[in-house]
Amino acid sequence: MSVTLNAHQFGRLLDRTACHIADEFIPALHGVRLETDDTFLYAIASDRYTLAVARYRHHGLDGAPFARTLPAHALASLRRRAADQPGGDPVTVTLAETRLRFTAPQGEVGVGVDDGQEFFGWRGVLRGVIEQIHTETGTDGPFPVFDTRLLARWTDIDHYLRLRVTADRQGALLVGEDFLGAQMPLRTRHDGFDTGLADDLDQIRALWDDALAGALAALMPDSLPAARRSSHDAPRTVAETAKGLLRQTLSSTHDLIEEISTSPAAVAAHANAGVTAWMAFRYLEALHHADPKLAARIVAETAEQLDDGAIGEFAHDAATTAGHDPNAWQDEFETKRAKQQSETGKELAAATGEGEQAPAPAGPALAANG
């Protein structure tokens, strides 16, 4: 089973999809899916929040259609090899057992793939998006054409922006925290050039009918595989983090009062958690007012570190960088803990009458008693 297309087209398939792949926590999405039919070679990638599907009309399919996922680690080298070929040279993609072979006039490379790896129903997801209607008007809604080079200018404003599109050839509204923006779509007829893009959804449906017609419309969040993460999901926005810190402060304060007459150790733990959460909230609040963009970046980076799970190693490195001796801190902690355990053992022995006993009589006394 093989399919052939030119090197330039193959390189563009990877370029248009690779930046949408998910991380290693979602193995099924950690790569670019290649699928064939009688007409097209498709490349599909998703990180659960975006979905990219690119296709090119291939030069010919030899055998039955096939589908395999190219692992993320192989994408960079494949892209370089495609770039090294003259753009018009043919690249043949051949499916062999557990491998995809990419053959070009200047050489061949093989990539290991998982023959049993499943992929989500991307056709149904795309059909679901296409079939959505405007909730206010009951129609398909506006369908403007935006210049992606201009869209990229909004990335430095905020991590999150709300986008409102009101009409086909009118400006879109972008709303951020203490921020409003607008971007005009292309007005192709007025500007005297043609983007080559379809003008409405009916044309889109017609162009992709061969690929999507047999799929049932599906919701994107429910149809893609979820990440294999721990039960703890670190907050990733400033607002979410601040809310969590306030909840932790109040929860720890409440638990401290509940435990105050029963467990000194629990009281200390709750007090420490509450104080730390309140300090973190105040520091985050100040940083957010002083530099919202930096605050958002720090929260996102911290979330990644928490998800990684190696915060002990991060803290050790940070302490060393700051000129402290974390090993000495550990020794001090161990010494203090050993002392506390010794004192606790003595108190317990005294309370149960199992303390030190009076010394036994000397030998002569024993002899006399005998």
Short mmCIF file of C-alpha atoms in Angstrom, two decimals:
data_model
loop_
_atom_site.label_atom_id
_atom_site.label_comp_id
_atom_site.label_asym_id
_atom_site.label_seq_id
_atom_site.Cartn_x
_atom_site.Cartn_y
_atom_site.Cartn_z
CA MET A 1 0.00 0.00 0.00
CA SER A 2 1.57 3.28 -1.09
CA VAL A 3 0.73 6.80 -2.22
CA THR A 4 2.82 9.32 -4.16
CA LEU A 5 2.91 13.12 -4.14
CA ASN A 6 5.61 15.72 -4.74
CA ALA A 7 8.10 16.77 -2.09
CA HIS A 8 6.78 20.32 -1.81
CA GLN A 9 3.27 19.12 -1.14
CA PHE A 10 4.44 16.61 1.44
CA GLY A 11 6.45 19.29 3.26
CA ARG A 12 3.47 21.62 3.34
CA LEU A 13 1.26 18.89 4.78
CA LEU A 14 3.62 18.72 7.76
CA ASP A 15 4.05 22.50 8.00
CA ARG A 16 0.30 23.10 8.14
CA THR A 17 -0.41 20.56 10.86
CA ALA A 18 2.66 19.90 13.03
CA CYS A 19 2.15 22.92 15.28
CA HIS A 20 -1.26 21.54 16.35
CA ILE A 21 -0.08 18.23 17.81
CA ALA A 22 -0.71 17.41 21.48
CA ASP A 23 1.94 16.69 24.08
CA GLU A 24 3.09 13.26 25.19
CA PHE A 25 0.31 12.99 27.77
CA ILE A 26 -2.10 12.20 24.92
CA PRO A 27 -0.26 9.49 22.98
CA ALA A 28 -2.95 9.16 20.30
CA LEU A 29 -2.54 12.85 19.40
CA HIS A 30 1.22 13.13 19.85
CA GLY A 31 1.97 13.17 16.14
CA VAL A 32 0.47 13.82 12.71
CA ARG A 33 -2.03 11.36 11.30
CA LEU A 34 -1.66 10.47 7.61
CA GLU A 35 -4.74 9.06 5.89
CA THR A 36 -5.37 8.23 2.26
CA ASP A 37 -8.37 7.73 0.03
CA ASP A 38 -8.69 7.35 -3.71
CA THR A 39 -8.09 11.07 -4.29
CA PHE A 40 -6.30 12.74 -1.38
CA LEU A 41 -3.59 12.28 1.19
CA TYR A 42 -4.73 13.91 4.45
CA ALA A 43 -2.62 15.13 7.35
CA ILE A 44 -4.49 15.62 10.64
CA ALA A 45 -3.30 16.99 13.97
CA SER A 46 -5.03 18.15 17.13
CA ASP A 47 -4.16 19.20 20.67
CA ARG A 48 -7.86 18.94 21.70
CA TYR A 49 -8.20 22.73 21.47
CA THR A 50 -7.33 23.13 17.81
CA LEU A 51 -7.80 20.79 14.89
CA ALA A 52 -5.92 21.08 11.61
CA VAL A 53 -6.63 18.99 8.53
CA ALA A 54 -4.65 19.56 5.33
CA ARG A 55 -4.97 17.55 2.15
CA TYR A 56 -3.37 17.26 -1.26
CA ARG A 57 -4.47 15.44 -4.36
CA HIS A 58 -1.97 12.61 -4.65
CA HIS A 59 -0.42 11.26 -7.84
CA GLY A 60 -1.80 7.79 -7.31
CA LEU A 61 -2.75 5.23 -4.68
CA ASP A 62 -1.33 1.74 -5.03
CA GLY A 63 -3.43 -0.71 -3.06
CA ALA A 64 -5.98 -0.11 -0.36
CA PRO A 65 -6.30 3.19 1.57
CA PHE A 66 -4.38 3.31 4.84
CA ALA A 67 -4.02 5.47 7.95
CA ARG A 68 -1.15 5.71 10.42
CA THR A 69 0.12 8.31 12.91
CA LEU A 70 3.61 9.74 12.45
CA PRO A 71 5.13 10.11 15.95
CA ALA A 72 6.11 13.62 16.97
CA HIS A 73 9.83 12.80 17.32
CA ALA A 74 10.08 11.96 13.61
CA LEU A 75 8.45 15.09 12.20
CA ALA A 76 11.44 17.44 12.25
CA SER A 77 13.76 15.04 10.40
CA LEU A 78 11.06 14.20 7.84
CA ARG A 79 10.47 17.89 7.19
CA ARG A 80 14.20 18.48 6.65
CA ARG A 81 14.40 15.56 4.22
CA ALA A 82 11.43 16.90 2.28
CA ALA A 83 13.10 20.32 2.09
CA ASP A 84 16.31 18.74 0.78
CA GLN A 85 14.44 17.35 -2.24
CA PRO A 86 13.63 19.46 -5.30
CA GLY A 87 10.00 20.51 -4.84
CA GLY A 88 8.77 18.63 -7.89
CA ASP A 89 10.43 15.32 -7.03
CA PRO A 90 8.03 12.53 -6.10
CA VAL A 91 7.81 11.21 -2.54
CA THR A 92 6.23 7.78 -2.15
CA VAL A 93 4.75 6.88 1.23
CA THR A 94 4.58 3.11 1.67
CA LEU A 95 2.97 1.24 4.54
CA ALA A 96 4.89 -1.80 5.72
CA GLU A 97 4.39 -3.71 8.94
CA THR A 98 4.91 -1.29 11.85
CA ARG A 99 6.65 1.20 9.54
CA LEU A 100 6.04 3.96 7.03
CA ARG A 101 8.71 4.29 4.34
CA PHE A 102 9.27 7.61 2.59
CA THR A 103 11.07 7.10 -0.69
CA ALA A 104 12.45 9.94 -2.85
CA PRO A 105 15.06 10.06 -5.63
CA GLN A 106 17.72 11.12 -3.12
CA GLY A 107 17.09 8.42 -0.56
CA GLU A 108 14.67 6.59 1.68
CA VAL A 109 13.81 6.81 5.37
CA GLY A 110 11.65 4.57 7.52
CA VAL A 111 9.63 5.61 10.57
CA GLY A 112 8.24 3.20 13.13
CA VAL A 113 4.47 3.49 13.68
CA ASP A 114 1.92 1.77 15.89
CA ASP A 115 -0.35 -0.28 13.65
CA GLY A 116 -2.93 -0.64 16.42
CA GLN A 117 -3.13 2.99 17.48
CA GLU A 118 -6.64 4.37 17.21
CA PHE A 119 -7.51 7.90 16.15
CA PHE A 120 -10.55 10.02 16.83
CA GLY A 121 -13.30 10.65 14.26
CA TRP A 122 -12.00 13.93 12.89
CA ARG A 123 -14.51 13.91 10.04
CA GLY A 124 -17.42 13.97 12.46
CA VAL A 125 -15.83 16.77 14.46
CA LEU A 126 -15.34 18.93 11.36
CA ARG A 127 -18.83 18.18 10.16
CA GLY A 128 -20.16 19.19 13.57
CA VAL A 129 -18.34 22.52 13.35
CA ILE A 130 -19.56 23.16 9.81
CA GLU A 131 -23.15 22.34 10.71
CA GLN A 132 -23.25 24.73 13.67
CA ILE A 133 -25.79 27.52 13.30
CA HIS A 134 -25.84 31.03 14.69
CA THR A 135 -27.83 30.80 17.92
CA GLU A 136 -29.38 34.26 17.54
CA THR A 137 -30.47 34.11 13.93
CA GLY A 138 -30.84 30.37 13.35
CA THR A 139 -28.58 30.63 10.29
CA ASP A 140 -25.07 29.54 9.45
CA GLY A 141 -23.83 32.94 10.59
CA PRO A 142 -21.16 35.22 9.09
CA PHE A 143 -18.25 33.63 7.31
CA PRO A 144 -15.53 36.26 6.86
CA VAL A 145 -12.00 35.76 5.54
CA PHE A 146 -9.21 36.82 7.92
CA ASP A 147 -5.53 37.40 7.17
CA THR A 148 -3.63 35.06 9.51
CA ARG A 149 -0.63 37.39 9.50
CA LEU A 150 -2.84 40.00 11.18
CA LEU A 151 -4.36 37.45 13.55
CA ALA A 152 -0.85 36.70 14.81
CA ARG A 153 -0.58 40.29 16.07
CA TRP A 154 -3.02 39.55 18.89
CA THR A 155 -0.84 36.90 20.55
CA ASP A 156 1.01 39.48 22.67
CA ILE A 157 -2.17 41.08 24.05
CA ASP A 158 -3.39 38.33 26.36
CA HIS A 159 -3.39 34.56 26.57
CA TYR A 160 -7.17 34.64 26.19
CA LEU A 161 -9.34 36.86 24.01
CA ARG A 162 -13.04 36.69 23.26
CA LEU A 163 -13.81 36.98 19.55
CA ARG A 164 -17.14 38.20 18.17
CA VAL A 165 -17.92 38.12 14.46
CA THR A 166 -21.04 40.04 13.47
CA ALA A 167 -21.08 40.15 9.66
CA ASP A 168 -19.20 38.81 6.67
CA ARG A 169 -17.42 42.01 5.67
CA GLN A 170 -17.43 43.88 9.00
CA GLY A 171 -14.78 44.12 11.70
CA ALA A 172 -14.49 41.38 14.31
CA LEU A 173 -14.43 42.45 17.97
CA LEU A 174 -11.71 41.15 20.30
CA VAL A 175 -12.17 41.55 24.04
CA GLY A 176 -9.49 41.02 26.66
CA GLU A 177 -8.89 42.16 30.21
CA ASP A 178 -8.98 45.98 30.04
CA PHE A 179 -8.65 45.64 26.29
CA LEU A 180 -10.78 46.02 23.17
CA GLY A 181 -9.62 45.44 19.62
CA ALA A 182 -10.99 45.02 16.13
CA GLN A 183 -9.80 43.44 12.91
CA MET A 184 -11.25 43.88 9.48
CA PRO A 185 -11.69 40.77 7.35
CA LEU A 186 -10.54 40.75 3.76
CA ARG A 187 -12.99 42.36 1.37
CA THR A 188 -11.81 40.47 -1.67
CA ARG A 189 -14.05 42.02 -4.29
CA HIS A 190 -13.41 45.54 -3.06
CA ASP A 191 -9.66 44.99 -2.83
CA GLY A 192 -9.51 43.61 -6.35
CA PHE A 193 -7.99 40.21 -5.64
CA ASP A 194 -9.27 36.73 -4.89
CA THR A 195 -8.10 34.57 -2.01
CA GLY A 196 -9.20 31.41 -3.76
CA LEU A 197 -11.28 30.52 -0.69
CA ALA A 198 -14.91 29.46 -0.77
CA ASP A 199 -17.39 32.29 -0.14
CA ASP A 200 -19.92 30.43 2.00
CA LEU A 201 -20.50 27.21 3.89
CA ASP A 202 -22.45 25.60 1.07
CA GLN A 203 -19.30 25.71 -1.06
CA ILE A 204 -17.25 24.32 1.84
CA ARG A 205 -19.69 21.45 2.23
CA ALA A 206 -19.49 20.72 -1.48
CA LEU A 207 -15.68 20.78 -1.54
CA TRP A 208 -15.37 18.43 1.45
CA ASP A 209 -18.45 16.32 0.88
CA ASP A 210 -16.41 13.32 -0.30
CA ALA A 211 -14.47 13.29 2.99
CA LEU A 212 -17.18 14.23 5.50
CA ALA A 213 -20.46 12.99 4.02
CA GLY A 214 -20.37 9.63 5.76
CA ALA A 215 -19.55 11.07 9.19
CA LEU A 216 -22.03 11.94 11.91
CA ALA A 217 -21.63 15.44 13.35
CA ALA A 218 -19.80 15.31 16.69
CA LEU A 219 -18.75 17.74 19.40
CA MET A 220 -15.02 18.42 19.47
CA PRO A 221 -14.38 18.23 23.26
CA ASP A 222 -16.29 14.96 23.61
CA SER A 223 -14.76 13.25 20.60
CA LEU A 224 -11.02 13.67 21.20
CA PRO A 225 -8.99 11.57 23.65
CA ALA A 226 -8.22 13.20 26.99
CA ALA A 227 -4.78 13.53 28.53
CA ARG A 228 -3.42 10.84 30.84
CA ARG A 229 -2.71 13.11 33.77
CA SER A 230 -2.90 12.80 37.51
CA SER A 231 -6.08 13.63 39.37
CA HIS A 232 -4.57 17.04 40.21
CA ASP A 233 -5.02 19.63 37.48
CA ALA A 234 -2.93 22.71 38.15
CA PRO A 235 -4.69 26.05 37.50
CA ARG A 236 -3.51 27.72 34.31
CA THR A 237 -4.93 31.25 34.55
CA VAL A 238 -4.38 34.04 37.04
CA ALA A 239 -8.06 34.17 37.98
CA GLU A 240 -8.28 30.41 38.48
CA THR A 241 -5.08 30.38 40.56
CA ALA A 242 -6.23 33.29 42.74
CA LYS A 243 -9.57 31.58 43.36
CA GLY A 244 -7.82 28.35 44.35
CA LEU A 245 -5.48 30.15 46.77
CA LEU A 246 -8.37 31.93 48.48
CA ARG A 247 -10.30 28.66 48.80
CA GLN A 248 -7.21 27.00 50.27
CA THR A 249 -6.78 29.80 52.80
CA LEU A 250 -10.38 29.59 53.97
CA SER A 251 -10.39 25.78 53.99
CA SER A 252 -7.17 25.60 56.01
CA THR A 253 -8.45 28.19 58.50
CA HIS A 254 -11.65 26.21 59.01
CA ASP A 255 -9.79 22.89 59.40
CA LEU A 256 -7.34 24.49 61.84
CA ILE A 257 -10.21 25.45 64.14
CA GLU A 258 -11.75 21.98 63.83
CA GLU A 259 -8.47 20.27 64.81
CA ILE A 260 -7.28 22.72 67.47
CA SER A 261 -8.27 20.51 70.42
CA THR A 262 -7.33 17.14 68.98
CA SER A 263 -4.09 17.18 67.00
CA PRO A 264 -1.28 19.73 67.41
CA ALA A 265 0.45 18.34 64.31
CA ALA A 266 -2.68 18.78 62.18
CA VAL A 267 -3.13 22.32 63.53
CA ALA A 268 0.42 23.17 62.49
CA ALA A 269 -0.08 21.68 59.01
CA HIS A 270 -3.35 23.57 58.44
CA ALA A 271 -1.85 26.79 59.74
CA ASN A 272 1.16 26.44 57.45
CA ALA A 273 -1.04 25.68 54.41
CA GLY A 274 -3.32 28.63 55.11
CA VAL A 275 -0.49 31.10 55.68
CA THR A 276 1.34 29.94 52.56
CA ALA A 277 -1.80 30.16 50.39
CA TRP A 278 -2.60 33.66 51.67
CA MET A 279 0.96 34.86 51.04
CA ALA A 280 0.88 33.39 47.52
CA PHE A 281 -2.46 35.10 46.82
CA ARG A 282 -1.18 38.49 47.91
CA TYR A 283 2.01 38.14 45.87
CA LEU A 284 0.08 36.99 42.80
CA GLU A 285 -2.40 39.84 43.18
CA ALA A 286 0.42 42.37 43.34
CA LEU A 287 2.22 40.86 40.34
CA HIS A 288 -0.99 40.80 38.32
CA HIS A 289 -1.57 44.51 38.96
CA ALA A 290 2.04 45.39 38.18
CA ASP A 291 2.54 43.17 35.12
CA PRO A 292 -0.49 41.07 34.03
CA LYS A 293 1.39 39.47 31.17
CA LEU A 294 4.23 38.31 33.42
CA ALA A 295 1.73 37.02 35.98
CA ALA A 296 -0.04 34.95 33.30
CA ARG A 297 3.28 33.53 32.08
CA ILE A 298 4.42 32.57 35.59
CA VAL A 299 1.08 30.88 36.34
CA ALA A 300 1.29 28.88 33.09
CA GLU A 301 4.91 27.86 33.74
CA THR A 302 4.09 26.86 37.32
CA ALA A 303 1.18 24.75 36.11
CA GLU A 304 3.54 22.86 33.80
CA GLN A 305 5.96 22.27 36.67
CA LEU A 306 3.17 21.01 38.92
CA ASP A 307 1.94 18.69 36.20
CA ASP A 308 5.51 17.43 35.77
CA GLY A 309 5.51 16.45 39.44
CA ALA A 310 9.19 17.12 40.12
CA ILE A 311 8.65 20.27 42.20
CA GLY A 312 11.13 19.00 44.80
CA GLU A 313 13.86 19.03 42.17
CA PHE A 314 12.78 22.47 40.93
CA ALA A 315 12.88 23.83 44.49
CA HIS A 316 16.30 22.28 45.13
CA ASP A 317 17.71 23.89 41.97
CA ALA A 318 16.11 27.25 42.81
CA ALA A 319 17.55 27.19 46.34
CA THR A 320 21.03 26.34 45.04
CA THR A 321 20.82 29.09 42.42
CA ALA A 322 19.84 31.57 45.16
CA GLY A 323 23.00 30.67 47.12
CA HIS A 324 21.38 28.50 49.80
CA ASP A 325 22.37 25.01 50.92
CA PRO A 326 19.26 22.81 50.58
CA ASN A 327 21.22 19.76 51.77
CA ALA A 328 21.89 21.52 55.07
CA TRP A 329 18.18 22.29 55.32
CA GLN A 330 17.44 18.58 54.90
CA ASP A 331 19.97 17.62 57.57
CA GLU A 332 18.44 20.17 59.94
CA PHE A 333 14.97 18.80 59.23
CA GLU A 334 16.06 15.21 59.87
CA THR A 335 17.74 16.16 63.14
CA LYS A 336 14.66 18.04 64.31
CA ARG A 337 12.37 15.20 63.35
CA ALA A 338 14.52 12.62 65.17
CA LYS A 339 14.49 14.78 68.30
CA GLN A 340 10.71 15.16 68.13
CA GLN A 341 10.26 11.42 67.67
CA SER A 342 12.52 10.74 70.67
CA GLU A 343 10.63 13.18 72.89
CA THR A 344 7.29 11.77 71.75
CA GLY A 345 8.49 8.25 72.59
CA LYS A 346 9.55 9.31 76.08
CA GLU A 347 6.22 11.03 76.74
CA LEU A 348 4.33 7.95 75.56
CA ALA A 349 6.41 5.64 77.74
CA ALA A 350 5.85 7.82 80.79
CA ALA A 351 2.12 7.95 80.18
CA THR A 352 1.83 4.15 79.93
CA GLY A 353 4.11 3.36 82.91
CA GLU A 354 6.73 1.77 80.69
CA GLY A 355 9.53 4.15 81.63
CA GLU A 356 12.83 3.31 83.27
CA GLN A 357 12.60 0.78 86.19
CA ALA A 358 14.49 0.96 89.49
CA PRO A 359 17.78 -1.01 89.41
CA ALA A 360 17.71 -4.61 90.75
CA PRO A 361 19.43 -5.47 94.11
CA ALA A 362 23.12 -6.35 94.02
CA GLY A 363 24.44 -9.90 93.98
CA PRO A 364 24.97 -10.43 97.77
CA ALA A 365 21.39 -9.56 98.51
CA LEU A 366 20.27 -12.16 96.02
CA ALA A 367 22.54 -14.68 97.74
CA ALA A 368 21.12 -13.89 101.12
CA ASN A 369 17.61 -14.26 99.87
CA GLY A 370 18.54 -17.56 98.39
#
